Amino acid sequence: MSRIDREFFDANGYVVVKNVVPKALCDAVIAAEYAFLGFSPDTPENWYQLPLQRGGMIEIYQHQALWDTRQHPSVHEVFSEIYGSEKLWVSIDRANFNPPVHPEHREYDHPGMIHWDIDPREAHTAPLRVQGVLYLSDTPTERGGFCCVPGHHKLIERWAATRERIPGAPEEGKRSPKDKSEITVVPIAAEAGDFVIWSTRLLHGNGRNLSDQPRLAQYITMSPERYHTDDVERMSRVTRWRERRNPDAFWAPGDPRGWEQEHGTTATLTELGKKLLGLEPWN
């Protein structure tokens, strides 16, 4: 990240870091998505069926292509600069395939949404955490990619500390705004290989795909190793990597078909990847 990137992140709560991952690695993840779903890029009429779910989150986690982007040194460098430490663990997260709105398949019409990644009541005391998404293909604003309310992370900190009224205040006990009419949600366009990173305090989400191509993305985040002190968690991560299973998390139901177990092989990790997983210690 450049100095300008960091200043933009501090002011707006997000930043687009350009050309973080080579296009060849992005294309490999796209190919893995199509193989997992059983779709073809040449037959869009067949995109609107299971195992795809509304919203486009797909239950692929341990494929070699996804690990190749997670353990790419430039991705690690971005998060290292945010946290001021190289000793990080990487999330084992999903990919996204959100098809265009189709008049004959309204069940797949995802209208978009915005939310906070943390309980907004804790925004003034929670430690720094960020999330990230890799744009696998060029994604103009109408394709339903990442969107946010720039700068709102500062407002939510003030609200959490004082409970004074702010535009887009949260619904009580929920992670969504009470009145969306008071805020301006901005879609963020980016190109293949660009990486968007945002504060968990930022009001953000994704949009409705009004283009003629699917929105293709991979979610990747990292957090300091010191945030993870439970050896049981480390062993679970290592076991699930070896067995090609979904992480132990409420948001990761897994693929009932067991596609990765049946068709995949355990991903090869670099020396950096082993540390990011927790297979080897940083010290």
CSV table of C-alpha atoms in Angstrom, one decimal:
chain,number,residue,atom,x,y,z
A,1,MET,CA,0.0,0.0,0.0
A,2,SER,CA,1.2,3.5,-0.8
A,3,ARG,CA,1.0,6.3,1.7
A,4,ILE,CA,-2.0,7.7,-0.2
A,5,ASP,CA,-3.7,4.3,0.0
A,6,ARG,CA,-3.3,4.3,3.8
A,7,GLU,CA,-4.5,7.8,4.2
A,8,PHE,CA,-7.5,6.9,2.0
A,9,PHE,CA,-8.2,3.9,4.2
A,10,ASP,CA,-8.0,5.9,7.4
A,11,ALA,CA,-10.4,8.5,6.0
A,12,ASN,CA,-12.9,6.3,4.2
A,13,GLY,CA,-12.8,3.0,6.0
A,14,TYR,CA,-11.9,1.1,2.8
A,15,VAL,CA,-9.3,1.2,0.0
A,16,VAL,CA,-8.9,-0.5,-3.4
A,17,VAL,CA,-5.3,-1.7,-3.7
A,18,LYS,CA,-4.5,-2.1,-7.3
A,19,ASN,CA,-2.9,-5.2,-9.0
A,20,VAL,CA,-2.3,-7.2,-5.8
A,21,VAL,CA,-2.9,-10.7,-7.4
A,22,PRO,CA,-1.7,-11.7,-10.9
A,23,LYS,CA,-4.6,-12.3,-13.4
A,24,ALA,CA,-3.5,-15.9,-14.0
A,25,LEU,CA,-4.2,-16.7,-10.3
A,26,CYS,CA,-7.6,-15.0,-10.5
A,27,ASP,CA,-8.5,-17.0,-13.7
A,28,ALA,CA,-7.6,-20.2,-11.8
A,29,VAL,CA,-10.1,-19.4,-9.1
A,30,ILE,CA,-12.7,-18.6,-11.7
A,31,ALA,CA,-12.1,-22.0,-13.3
A,32,ALA,CA,-12.4,-23.6,-9.9
A,33,GLU,CA,-15.8,-21.9,-9.3
A,34,TYR,CA,-17.2,-23.1,-12.7
A,35,ALA,CA,-16.0,-26.6,-12.0
A,36,PHE,CA,-17.5,-26.6,-8.5
A,37,LEU,CA,-20.8,-25.3,-9.7
A,38,GLY,CA,-20.9,-27.5,-12.9
A,39,PHE,CA,-21.5,-24.4,-15.0
A,40,SER,CA,-19.9,-23.2,-18.3
A,41,PRO,CA,-19.1,-19.5,-19.0
A,42,ASP,CA,-20.6,-20.1,-22.5
A,43,THR,CA,-24.0,-21.2,-21.3
A,44,PRO,CA,-25.4,-18.4,-19.0
A,45,GLU,CA,-28.9,-19.9,-19.3
A,46,ASN,CA,-27.7,-22.7,-17.1
A,47,TRP,CA,-26.3,-20.6,-14.3
A,48,TYR,CA,-29.6,-20.4,-12.3
A,49,GLN,CA,-29.7,-23.7,-10.6
A,50,LEU,CA,-28.2,-25.6,-7.6
A,51,PRO,CA,-25.7,-25.8,-6.1
A,52,LEU,CA,-25.8,-22.0,-6.5
A,53,GLN,CA,-27.6,-20.2,-3.8
A,54,ARG,CA,-29.2,-16.8,-3.9
A,55,GLY,CA,-26.5,-14.1,-3.3
A,56,GLY,CA,-23.9,-16.2,-5.0
A,57,MET,CA,-21.8,-17.4,-2.0
A,58,ILE,CA,-20.5,-20.8,-2.9
A,59,GLU,CA,-19.2,-23.4,-0.5
A,60,ILE,CA,-15.7,-23.9,-1.9
A,61,TYR,CA,-12.9,-23.4,0.6
A,62,GLN,CA,-9.8,-25.6,0.2
A,63,HIS,CA,-9.1,-25.7,-3.5
A,64,GLN,CA,-5.5,-25.1,-4.5
A,65,ALA,CA,-6.5,-22.1,-6.6
A,66,LEU,CA,-8.1,-20.4,-3.5
A,67,TRP,CA,-5.0,-21.2,-1.4
A,68,ASP,CA,-2.7,-19.8,-4.1
A,69,THR,CA,-4.3,-16.4,-3.8
A,70,ARG,CA,-4.5,-16.5,0.0
A,71,GLN,CA,-0.8,-17.3,0.3
A,72,HIS,CA,0.3,-14.8,-2.3
A,73,PRO,CA,3.0,-12.5,-0.8
A,74,SER,CA,1.3,-9.3,-1.9
A,75,VAL,CA,-2.0,-10.2,-0.2
A,76,HIS,CA,0.0,-10.9,3.0
A,77,GLU,CA,1.9,-7.6,2.6
A,78,VAL,CA,-1.4,-5.6,2.4
A,79,PHE,CA,-2.6,-7.0,5.7
A,80,SER,CA,0.8,-6.7,7.3
A,81,GLU,CA,0.9,-3.0,6.5
A,82,ILE,CA,-2.6,-2.5,8.0
A,83,TYR,CA,-1.8,-4.4,11.3
A,84,GLY,CA,1.9,-3.4,11.5
A,85,SER,CA,2.9,-7.1,11.9
A,86,GLU,CA,3.7,-9.9,9.5
A,87,LYS,CA,2.6,-12.6,12.0
A,88,LEU,CA,-0.9,-13.2,10.7
A,89,TRP,CA,-3.4,-16.0,10.2
A,90,VAL,CA,-5.5,-16.1,7.0
A,91,SER,CA,-9.3,-16.8,6.9
A,92,ILE,CA,-10.5,-19.9,5.1
A,93,ASP,CA,-13.4,-18.2,3.3
A,94,ARG,CA,-15.6,-18.7,0.3
A,95,ALA,CA,-15.8,-17.4,-3.2
A,96,ASN,CA,-18.7,-15.6,-4.9
A,97,PHE,CA,-20.5,-16.2,-8.2
A,98,ASN,CA,-23.5,-13.8,-8.4
A,99,PRO,CA,-25.2,-14.1,-11.8
A,100,PRO,CA,-27.0,-11.2,-13.5
A,101,VAL,CA,-30.6,-10.5,-12.7
A,102,HIS,CA,-32.8,-12.7,-15.0
A,103,PRO,CA,-36.5,-12.2,-15.5
A,104,GLU,CA,-37.2,-15.9,-15.5
A,105,HIS,CA,-35.1,-16.7,-12.4
A,106,ARG,CA,-36.3,-14.2,-9.8
A,107,GLU,CA,-35.4,-16.7,-7.0
A,108,TYR,CA,-31.7,-15.7,-7.8
A,109,ASP,CA,-32.3,-12.0,-7.8
A,110,HIS,CA,-30.2,-10.7,-5.0
A,111,PRO,CA,-31.2,-7.1,-4.3
A,112,GLY,CA,-28.0,-6.2,-2.4
A,113,MET,CA,-27.5,-5.4,1.2
A,114,ILE,CA,-25.4,-3.4,3.7
A,115,HIS,CA,-24.3,-4.3,7.2
A,116,TRP,CA,-21.5,-4.1,9.8
A,117,ASP,CA,-19.1,-7.0,10.4
A,118,ILE,CA,-19.1,-6.4,14.1
A,119,ASP,CA,-21.8,-5.5,16.7
A,120,PRO,CA,-22.0,-1.7,16.1
A,121,ARG,CA,-22.4,-1.1,19.8
A,122,GLU,CA,-18.8,-2.3,20.3
A,123,ALA,CA,-17.3,-0.1,17.5
A,124,HIS,CA,-15.6,2.3,19.8
A,125,THR,CA,-13.8,-0.4,21.9
A,126,ALA,CA,-13.3,-3.4,19.5
A,127,PRO,CA,-9.7,-4.0,18.3
A,128,LEU,CA,-8.8,-3.2,14.7
A,129,ARG,CA,-10.1,-5.8,12.3
A,130,VAL,CA,-10.4,-5.7,8.6
A,131,GLN,CA,-12.0,-7.8,5.8
A,132,GLY,CA,-11.0,-8.2,2.2
A,133,VAL,CA,-12.3,-9.2,-1.2
A,134,LEU,CA,-10.3,-10.1,-4.3
A,135,TYR,CA,-11.9,-9.0,-7.6
A,136,LEU,CA,-11.4,-12.0,-9.9
A,137,SER,CA,-12.7,-10.2,-13.0
A,138,ASP,CA,-13.2,-6.6,-14.0
A,139,THR,CA,-16.3,-5.5,-12.1
A,140,PRO,CA,-18.0,-2.2,-13.0
A,141,THR,CA,-20.4,-0.6,-10.7
A,142,GLU,CA,-23.5,-2.2,-12.2
A,143,ARG,CA,-22.2,-5.7,-11.6
A,144,GLY,CA,-23.2,-5.9,-7.9
A,145,GLY,CA,-19.7,-5.9,-6.3
A,146,PHE,CA,-18.6,-4.3,-3.1
A,147,CYS,CA,-20.4,-1.2,-1.9
A,148,CYS,CA,-20.1,0.9,1.2
A,149,VAL,CA,-20.9,4.2,2.9
A,150,PRO,CA,-17.4,5.9,2.8
A,151,GLY,CA,-16.4,7.4,6.1
A,152,HIS,CA,-19.2,5.9,8.1
A,153,HIS,CA,-16.8,3.9,10.3
A,154,LYS,CA,-16.1,7.2,12.1
A,155,LEU,CA,-19.7,7.9,12.6
A,156,ILE,CA,-20.5,4.5,14.1
A,157,GLU,CA,-17.6,4.9,16.6
A,158,ARG,CA,-19.1,8.1,17.7
A,159,TRP,CA,-22.6,6.6,18.0
A,160,ALA,CA,-21.2,3.6,19.9
A,161,ALA,CA,-19.5,5.9,22.4
A,162,THR,CA,-22.4,8.5,22.9
A,163,ARG,CA,-25.5,7.0,21.3
A,164,GLU,CA,-26.1,10.4,19.7
A,165,ARG,CA,-28.1,10.4,16.5
A,166,ILE,CA,-26.2,9.7,13.3
A,167,PRO,CA,-27.4,9.1,9.7
A,168,GLY,CA,-27.8,5.4,9.1
A,169,ALA,CA,-27.9,4.5,12.8
A,170,PRO,CA,-28.2,0.7,13.4
A,171,GLU,CA,-31.4,-1.1,14.3
A,172,GLU,CA,-31.1,-1.9,18.0
A,173,GLY,CA,-29.3,-5.2,18.5
A,174,LYS,CA,-28.8,-5.7,14.8
A,175,ARG,CA,-26.0,-5.2,12.3
A,176,SER,CA,-28.0,-3.3,9.7
A,177,PRO,CA,-29.0,0.4,9.5
A,178,LYS,CA,-32.4,1.5,10.8
A,179,ASP,CA,-33.0,4.0,8.0
A,180,LYS,CA,-31.2,3.5,4.7
A,181,SER,CA,-32.7,6.7,3.2
A,182,GLU,CA,-30.3,8.8,5.3
A,183,ILE,CA,-27.2,7.4,3.8
A,184,THR,CA,-25.6,7.1,0.4
A,185,VAL,CA,-24.3,3.7,-0.6
A,186,VAL,CA,-21.5,3.9,-3.1
A,187,PRO,CA,-20.7,0.9,-5.5
A,188,ILE,CA,-16.9,0.4,-5.8
A,189,ALA,CA,-15.7,-0.6,-9.2
A,190,ALA,CA,-12.3,-2.4,-9.6
A,191,GLU,CA,-10.4,-4.7,-12.0
A,192,ALA,CA,-9.3,-8.3,-11.9
A,193,GLY,CA,-6.5,-8.7,-9.4
A,194,ASP,CA,-7.5,-5.6,-7.4
A,195,PHE,CA,-8.0,-6.1,-3.6
A,196,VAL,CA,-10.6,-4.2,-1.6
A,197,ILE,CA,-9.9,-4.1,2.2
A,198,TRP,CA,-12.3,-2.5,4.7
A,199,SER,CA,-12.7,-1.9,8.4
A,200,THR,CA,-15.2,-4.1,10.2
A,201,ARG,CA,-16.6,-0.8,11.5
A,202,LEU,CA,-17.6,0.3,8.0
A,203,LEU,CA,-21.2,0.0,6.8
A,204,HIS,CA,-20.8,-2.1,3.6
A,205,GLY,CA,-22.2,-4.9,1.5
A,206,ASN,CA,-22.8,-5.7,-2.1
A,207,GLY,CA,-25.1,-4.6,-4.8
A,208,ARG,CA,-27.6,-6.0,-7.4
A,209,ASN,CA,-26.1,-7.4,-10.5
A,210,LEU,CA,-27.6,-5.4,-13.4
A,211,SER,CA,-24.9,-6.4,-16.0
A,212,ASP,CA,-24.7,-9.3,-18.4
A,213,GLN,CA,-21.9,-11.1,-16.6
A,214,PRO,CA,-21.5,-12.8,-13.2
A,215,ARG,CA,-19.9,-11.0,-10.3
A,216,LEU,CA,-16.8,-13.1,-9.5
A,217,ALA,CA,-14.9,-12.6,-6.2
A,218,GLN,CA,-13.0,-14.4,-3.4
A,219,TYR,CA,-13.2,-13.3,0.2
A,220,ILE,CA,-9.8,-13.2,2.0
A,221,THR,CA,-9.0,-11.6,5.3
A,222,MET,CA,-6.1,-11.9,7.8
A,223,SER,CA,-5.8,-11.1,11.5
A,224,PRO,CA,-2.9,-11.0,13.9
A,225,GLU,CA,-1.7,-14.4,15.2
A,226,ARG,CA,-2.0,-12.9,18.7
A,227,TYR,CA,-5.8,-12.8,18.3
A,228,HIS,CA,-5.8,-16.6,18.1
A,229,THR,CA,-4.6,-18.2,21.3
A,230,ASP,CA,-6.6,-21.4,21.3
A,231,ASP,CA,-4.6,-24.4,20.1
A,232,VAL,CA,-7.9,-26.3,19.5
A,233,GLU,CA,-8.7,-23.7,16.8
A,234,ARG,CA,-5.3,-24.1,15.2
A,235,MET,CA,-5.6,-27.9,15.1
A,236,SER,CA,-9.1,-27.6,13.6
A,237,ARG,CA,-7.9,-25.4,10.8
A,238,VAL,CA,-5.0,-27.8,10.0
A,239,THR,CA,-7.3,-30.8,10.0
A,240,ARG,CA,-9.9,-29.1,7.8
A,241,TRP,CA,-7.2,-28.1,5.3
A,242,ARG,CA,-5.9,-31.6,5.1
A,243,GLU,CA,-9.4,-33.1,4.8
A,244,ARG,CA,-10.6,-30.4,2.4
A,245,ARG,CA,-13.6,-29.4,4.6
A,246,ASN,CA,-15.3,-26.2,5.4
A,247,PRO,CA,-14.2,-24.2,8.5
A,248,ASP,CA,-16.0,-24.6,11.8
A,249,ALA,CA,-18.1,-21.4,11.6
A,250,PHE,CA,-21.8,-20.6,11.7
A,251,TRP,CA,-21.5,-18.9,8.3
A,252,ALA,CA,-19.9,-21.9,6.6
A,253,PRO,CA,-22.5,-24.7,6.2
A,254,GLY,CA,-20.3,-26.6,3.8
A,255,ASP,CA,-21.2,-28.3,0.5
A,256,PRO,CA,-23.6,-31.3,1.1
A,257,ARG,CA,-22.3,-32.9,-2.1
A,258,GLY,CA,-18.7,-33.2,-0.7
A,259,TRP,CA,-17.4,-32.0,-4.0
A,260,GLU,CA,-14.0,-30.9,-2.7
A,261,GLN,CA,-13.5,-34.2,-0.8
A,262,GLU,CA,-14.4,-36.2,-3.9
A,263,HIS,CA,-12.7,-34.2,-6.6
A,264,GLY,CA,-9.9,-32.3,-4.9
A,265,THR,CA,-6.5,-32.9,-3.4
A,266,THR,CA,-5.1,-31.3,-0.3
A,267,ALA,CA,-3.6,-27.9,-1.3
A,268,THR,CA,0.1,-27.5,-1.4
A,269,LEU,CA,1.2,-24.7,0.9
A,270,THR,CA,4.2,-22.4,0.6
A,271,GLU,CA,6.4,-21.6,3.6
A,272,LEU,CA,4.3,-18.4,4.0
A,273,GLY,CA,1.1,-20.4,3.6
A,274,LYS,CA,2.0,-22.9,6.3
A,275,LYS,CA,2.4,-20.0,8.8
A,276,LEU,CA,-0.8,-18.3,7.6
A,277,LEU,CA,-2.7,-21.5,8.2
A,278,GLY,CA,-1.1,-22.2,11.6
A,279,LEU,CA,0.6,-25.4,10.5
A,280,GLU,CA,3.9,-23.8,11.4
A,281,PRO,CA,4.6,-21.1,14.0
A,282,TRP,CA,5.8,-17.6,13.1
A,283,ASN,CA,8.5,-17.6,15.7
